[in-house]
Coordinates of C-alpha atoms and ligand atoms in Angstrom, one line a residue:
M1 CA 0.0 0.0 0.0
Y2 CA 1.2 3.5 -0.8
K3 CA 1.0 5.8 2.1
I4 CA 0.4 9.6 1.8
I5 CA 3.3 11.1 3.7
Q6 CA 2.5 14.8 3.1
K7 CA -0.5 16.7 1.7
E8 CA -0.7 20.3 0.9
R9 CA -3.4 22.4 -0.7
L10 CA -1.8 24.7 -3.2
H11 CA -5.0 26.3 -4.4
Q12 CA -8.7 25.7 -3.8
I13 CA -8.7 22.9 -6.3
I14 CA -5.0 22.0 -6.7
Y15 CA -3.2 19.6 -4.3
S16 CA 0.3 18.3 -3.8
M17 CA 1.0 14.9 -2.2
W18 CA 4.2 13.1 -1.3
I19 CA 3.5 9.3 -1.6
E20 CA 5.7 6.5 -0.2
A21 CA 6.6 4.4 -3.3
P22 CA 10.3 3.3 -2.9
Q23 CA 10.4 1.2 -6.1
V24 CA 9.0 4.0 -8.3
A25 CA 11.3 6.6 -6.6
Q26 CA 14.4 4.3 -7.2
S27 CA 14.1 4.4 -11.0
V28 CA 11.9 7.4 -12.0
Q29 CA 13.3 10.0 -14.5
P30 CA 12.0 13.5 -15.4
G31 CA 9.1 13.4 -17.8
Q32 CA 7.6 10.1 -16.6
F33 CA 4.3 9.5 -15.0
I34 CA 2.5 7.0 -12.7
I35 CA -1.0 5.5 -12.7
L36 CA -2.8 5.3 -9.4
M37 CA -5.9 3.7 -8.0
I38 CA -7.5 4.9 -4.8
Q39 CA -9.2 1.7 -4.1
E40 CA -9.6 -1.7 -5.8
K41 CA -12.8 -0.9 -7.7
G42 CA -11.8 2.7 -8.5
E43 CA -10.7 4.3 -11.8
R44 CA -7.0 4.3 -12.8
I45 CA -5.7 7.9 -13.3
P46 CA -2.4 9.0 -14.8
L47 CA -0.4 11.8 -13.1
T48 CA 3.0 13.2 -13.9
V49 CA 5.8 12.9 -11.4
A50 CA 6.3 16.4 -10.1
D51 CA 9.3 15.6 -7.9
F52 CA 11.0 12.6 -6.3
D53 CA 13.2 11.8 -3.3
R54 CA 15.2 8.6 -4.0
E55 CA 16.7 8.5 -0.5
R56 CA 13.3 8.6 1.3
G57 CA 11.5 6.6 -1.4
L58 CA 9.0 9.3 -2.1
I59 CA 7.2 10.6 -5.2
R60 CA 5.4 13.9 -5.4
I61 CA 2.2 14.3 -7.4
V62 CA 0.3 17.6 -8.0
F63 CA -3.2 17.3 -9.3
Q64 CA -6.2 19.5 -10.0
V65 CA -9.7 18.4 -9.1
V66 CA -11.6 18.1 -12.4
G67 CA -13.9 15.1 -11.7
K68 CA -14.8 12.2 -9.5
T69 CA -11.5 10.5 -9.0
T70 CA -9.4 13.6 -8.5
D71 CA -12.1 14.9 -6.1
E72 CA -12.0 11.6 -4.1
L73 CA -8.2 11.8 -4.1
S74 CA -8.3 15.3 -2.6
T75 CA -10.3 14.0 0.4
L76 CA -7.5 11.6 1.5
E77 CA -5.3 12.7 4.3
E78 CA -1.7 12.1 5.5
G79 CA -1.5 8.5 6.7
D80 CA -4.2 7.2 4.3
K81 CA -3.0 4.6 1.7
L82 CA -3.6 4.2 -2.1
F83 CA -4.5 0.8 -3.5
S84 CA -2.0 1.0 -6.3
F85 CA 0.6 3.3 -7.6
I86 CA 2.2 2.0 -10.8
G87 CA 5.3 3.4 -12.4
P88 CA 7.5 4.9 -13.7
L89 CA 5.6 4.9 -17.0
G90 CA 6.4 6.4 -20.3
K91 CA 9.7 7.5 -21.8
K92 CA 12.0 9.8 -19.9
T93 CA 12.8 13.3 -21.2
E94 CA 15.9 13.5 -23.5
I95 CA 18.2 15.5 -21.2
E96 CA 21.4 16.8 -22.9
D97 CA 23.4 20.0 -22.8
Y98 CA 21.7 21.8 -25.6
G99 CA 22.9 25.3 -24.7
T100 CA 20.0 27.7 -24.1
V101 CA 16.5 26.2 -23.7
V102 CA 13.0 27.3 -22.6
T103 CA 10.5 25.4 -20.5
V104 CA 6.9 26.6 -20.5
G105 CA 4.3 25.4 -17.9
G106 CA 0.7 26.3 -17.5
G107 CA -1.8 25.3 -14.8
T108 CA -0.8 21.9 -13.2
G109 CA 1.7 21.7 -16.1
I110 CA 3.8 23.9 -14.0
A111 CA 4.4 21.0 -11.6
C112 CA 5.0 18.6 -14.5
I113 CA 7.7 20.8 -16.1
H114 CA 9.6 21.1 -12.7
P115 CA 11.7 17.9 -12.8
I116 CA 12.5 18.5 -16.5
T117 CA 13.6 22.1 -15.8
R118 CA 15.8 21.0 -12.9
A119 CA 17.5 18.1 -14.9
L120 CA 18.1 20.4 -17.9
K121 CA 19.9 22.9 -15.7
E122 CA 21.9 20.2 -13.9
A123 CA 23.0 19.0 -17.4
G124 CA 24.6 22.5 -18.0
N125 CA 21.8 24.3 -20.0
K126 CA 20.8 27.9 -19.4
V127 CA 17.1 27.3 -18.7
I128 CA 14.6 30.1 -19.0
S129 CA 11.3 29.1 -17.5
I130 CA 8.0 30.7 -18.2
I131 CA 5.0 29.7 -16.0
G132 CA 1.5 31.1 -16.4
A133 CA -2.0 30.8 -15.1
R134 CA -5.3 32.7 -15.2
S135 CA -4.6 34.6 -12.0
K136 CA -2.1 34.9 -9.1
D137 CA -3.7 32.3 -6.9
L138 CA -3.3 29.7 -9.6
I139 CA 0.5 30.1 -9.8
I140 CA 1.9 27.1 -8.1
M141 CA 5.5 25.9 -7.2
E142 CA 7.0 29.3 -8.0
E143 CA 9.9 28.9 -5.5
E144 CA 10.8 25.4 -6.8
L145 CA 10.8 26.6 -10.4
K146 CA 12.9 29.7 -9.5
K147 CA 15.5 27.3 -7.9
A148 CA 15.3 24.8 -10.8
S149 CA 15.9 27.4 -13.6
S150 CA 18.4 30.0 -14.6
R151 CA 15.7 32.6 -15.1
L152 CA 12.0 32.5 -14.2
I153 CA 9.3 34.6 -15.8
V154 CA 5.7 34.5 -14.4
T155 CA 2.6 35.6 -16.4
T156 CA -1.0 35.9 -15.4
D157 CA -3.9 36.4 -17.9
D158 CA -5.5 39.0 -15.7
G159 CA -2.2 40.8 -14.7
S160 CA -2.8 40.1 -11.0
Y161 CA 0.8 38.9 -10.7
G162 CA 4.0 39.0 -12.9
R163 CA 3.6 40.0 -16.6
K164 CA 0.0 40.4 -17.8
G165 CA -0.8 38.1 -20.7
F166 CA -0.1 34.6 -22.0
V167 CA 3.1 32.6 -21.7
T168 CA 3.3 32.5 -25.5
Q169 CA 3.7 36.3 -25.7
V170 CA 6.7 36.2 -23.5
L171 CA 8.0 33.1 -25.4
K172 CA 7.8 35.1 -28.7
E173 CA 9.7 38.0 -27.3
L174 CA 12.5 35.6 -26.0
L175 CA 12.7 33.9 -29.4
D176 CA 13.0 37.3 -31.2
Q177 CA 15.7 38.5 -28.8
D178 CA 17.8 35.4 -28.2
K179 CA 18.8 33.4 -31.3
S180 CA 20.8 30.9 -29.2
I181 CA 17.5 29.2 -27.9
K182 CA 17.7 25.6 -29.2
K183 CA 14.7 23.8 -27.8
V184 CA 11.4 24.5 -26.0
W185 CA 9.4 22.2 -23.7
T186 CA 5.8 23.0 -23.0
I187 CA 3.3 21.2 -20.6
G188 CA -0.2 22.5 -19.8
P189 CA -3.7 22.5 -21.2
A190 CA -3.9 21.1 -24.7
I191 CA -4.9 24.5 -26.2
M192 CA -1.8 26.1 -24.5
M193 CA 0.5 23.5 -25.9
K194 CA -1.0 23.9 -29.4
V195 CA -0.6 27.7 -29.3
T196 CA 3.0 27.4 -28.1
C197 CA 3.7 25.2 -31.1
E198 CA 2.2 27.8 -33.4
T199 CA 4.4 30.4 -31.7
T200 CA 7.6 28.5 -32.2
R201 CA 6.8 27.3 -35.8
P202 CA 8.5 30.2 -37.6
Y203 CA 11.7 29.7 -35.5
P204 CA 14.4 27.0 -35.8
V205 CA 13.7 25.5 -32.4
E206 CA 12.3 22.0 -31.7
T207 CA 9.2 22.1 -29.5
I208 CA 8.5 19.2 -27.2
V209 CA 5.0 18.7 -25.7
S210 CA 3.8 16.2 -23.1
L211 CA 0.4 14.8 -24.1
N212 CA -2.3 14.1 -21.5
S213 CA -4.6 11.8 -23.5
I214 CA -7.1 9.6 -21.8
M215 CA -5.4 6.4 -20.6
V216 CA -6.7 3.1 -19.2
D217 CA -4.0 0.5 -18.9
G218 CA -0.9 2.7 -19.5
T219 CA 1.0 -0.2 -21.1
G220 CA 0.2 0.0 -24.8
M221 CA -2.6 -2.6 -24.8
C222 CA -5.9 -0.8 -24.9
G223 CA -5.4 1.9 -27.5
S224 CA -7.2 4.5 -25.5
C225 CA -4.3 7.0 -25.6
R226 CA -3.8 6.8 -29.4
V227 CA -2.6 10.0 -31.1
T228 CA -1.4 10.8 -34.6
I229 CA 2.1 12.2 -34.8
G230 CA 3.2 13.1 -38.4
K231 CA 0.6 10.7 -39.9
E232 CA 1.7 7.8 -37.7
S233 CA -0.4 6.3 -34.9
K234 CA 1.4 6.4 -31.6
F235 CA 0.4 5.5 -28.0
V236 CA 1.1 8.3 -25.5
C237 CA 1.7 5.8 -22.7
T238 CA 4.5 3.8 -24.3
D239 CA 5.8 6.0 -27.2
G240 CA 5.4 9.3 -25.2
P241 CA 4.2 11.2 -23.3
E242 CA 6.7 13.6 -25.0
F243 CA 6.4 14.3 -28.8
D244 CA 7.6 16.8 -31.3
G245 CA 4.7 19.3 -31.0
Q246 CA 4.9 20.4 -34.6
L247 CA 3.9 16.9 -35.7
V248 CA 0.9 16.4 -33.4
D249 CA -2.6 16.2 -35.0
W250 CA -4.1 18.7 -32.4
E251 CA -7.6 18.6 -33.7
E252 CA -7.8 14.8 -33.3
F253 CA -6.1 14.9 -29.9
M254 CA -8.5 17.5 -28.5
N255 CA -11.5 15.7 -29.9
R256 CA -10.5 12.4 -28.3
L257 CA -10.1 14.2 -24.9
T258 CA -13.8 14.9 -24.8
R259 CA -15.1 11.5 -26.0
Y260 CA -16.3 10.4 -22.5
K261 CA -17.8 13.7 -21.4
L262 CA -21.3 12.2 -20.9
Q263 CA -20.0 9.3 -18.8
E264 CA -17.7 11.6 -16.8
K265 CA -20.7 13.9 -16.0
R266 CA -22.9 11.0 -15.0
S267 CA -20.1 9.5 -12.8
W268 CA -19.7 12.9 -11.1
E269 CA -23.5 13.2 -10.5
I270 CA -23.7 9.7 -9.0
Y271 CA -20.7 10.4 -6.8
Q272 CA -22.3 13.7 -5.6
E273 CA -25.6 11.9 -4.9
H274 CA -23.8 9.4 -2.6
T275 CA -21.5 11.8 -0.8
H276 CA -21.9 14.8 1.3
L277 CA -19.8 18.0 1.1
C278 CA -18.8 19.2 4.5
T279 CA -18.2 22.9 5.3
C280 CA -14.5 22.0 5.7
G281 CA -14.4 21.1 2.0
R282 CA -14.1 17.4 2.6
R283 CA -16.6 15.0 1.0
T284 CA -17.8 12.1 3.1
N285 CA -20.2 9.2 2.7
Ligands
LIG301 C1 0.4 11.2 -18.9 C2 -0.6 12.0 -18.1 C3 -0.2 12.8 -17.1 C4 -1.1 13.6 -16.3 N1 -0.6 14.3 -15.3 C5 -1.4 15.1 -14.6 C6 -0.9 15.9 -13.5 O1 0.3 15.8 -13.2 N2 -1.8 16.6 -12.8 C7 -3.2 16.6 -13.1 O2 -3.9 17.3 -12.4 N3 -3.6 15.9 -14.1 C8 -2.8 15.1 -14.9 N4 -3.3 14.4 -15.9 C9 -4.8 14.4 -16.2 C10 -5.5 13.5 -15.1 O3 -5.1 12.1 -15.4 C11 -7.0 13.7 -15.2 O4 -7.3 15.0 -14.8 C12 -7.8 12.7 -14.4 O5 -7.7 11.4 -14.9 C13 -9.2 13.1 -14.3 O6 -10.0 12.1 -13.6 P1 -11.4 12.4 -12.8 O7 -12.1 11.2 -12.6 O8 -11.1 13.3 -11.7 O9 -12.1 13.4 -13.9 P2 -13.1 12.9 -15.0 O10 -14.4 13.6 -14.8 O11 -13.1 11.4 -15.3 O12 -12.4 13.6 -16.3 C14 -12.2 15.0 -16.4 C15 -11.2 15.2 -17.6 O13 -10.0 14.6 -17.3 C16 -9.5 13.8 -18.4 N5 -9.4 12.4 -18.0 C17 -10.4 11.6 -17.5 N6 -10.0 10.4 -17.3 C18 -8.7 10.3 -17.7 C19 -7.8 9.2 -17.8 N7 -8.0 8.0 -17.3 N8 -6.5 9.5 -18.3 C20 -6.2 10.8 -18.6 N9 -7.1 11.8 -18.6 C21 -8.3 11.6 -18.2 C22 -10.4 14.1 -19.5 O14 -9.9 15.1 -20.3 C23 -11.7 14.5 -18.9 O15 -12.5 15.3 -19.6 C24 -2.5 13.6 -16.7 C25 -2.9 12.8 -17.7 C26 -2.0 12.0 -18.5 C27 -2.5 11.2 -19.6
LIG302 S1 -3.4 3.7 -22.1 FE1 -3.8 1.9 -23.2 S2 -2.6 2.0 -24.9 FE2 -2.0 3.7 -23.8

């Protein structure tokens, strides 16, 4: 069983948890993810590894409450145990000394870009990080990202903190000013990754995205996470999650993300009917 060692609420609907999972912590690399189950009959949900501590055998996950399982996960407390925690899954990020690189994180993608940013800096790169959210309260892990990168730029859509505007506006300015930028990584909502790729397309920089397609088994057997990359079918769980963003069929990817909307809505309704929301924010039976 996988014990929750530390829990922190980073925002009203964003939580960080350190989970005891020594085998995963032993071999995990930046860019990889895990699939967890809260209980035996629960749903399997994939989450990116936001940090790890090999010595203490711990894995950090950061998740946003978007539906039934993430809501249920948010109600667990320190000391509670998860039924399963499988990983590390997916391919690791290709970390090399490229020179100057940019990492871009949006929403919970800020947490996912963190270990990649740190590893790129440790490999000798000058890493400029841009993190963005709708407003100040949604900017998470700022201190960690500051430490992990050579330079950090924060943006908010409403201007309540950092630069006003989107991460892509800052990225375009950087690409115009600094011709030594070799590569860009971007993780966040699908639309943000798509627009980042449109921004970098006129420049000679490779753009890597981490796709969050709907997964079931996470081992390349079910086909749920299929995406089209440069006319070839790929499975995000085994061939990814990172791909060359310029080759992604974004329309198909975004359509497939919404294919279970009705079932997700129904599952949420049934869950709410059978649970009670306490004034402390915790849902109980
Ligand atoms: C490789 C990978 C890494 C991810 N990393 C993170 C992370 O670090 N933090 C985070 O907050 N979220 C992450 N996600 C998304 C996360 O898995 C979903 O938010 C979660 O599964 C939603 O479950 P739910 O029951 O709460 O919501 P639901 O109501 O079931 O779904 C809400 C939305 O979440 C997505 N989703 C639902 N089920 C799955 C599934 N089995 N696999 C993937 N997406 C699904 C769909 O877009 C859906 O519309 C990642 C997804 C993938 C594929
Ligand atoms: S999740 Fe089943 S093939 Fe990728």
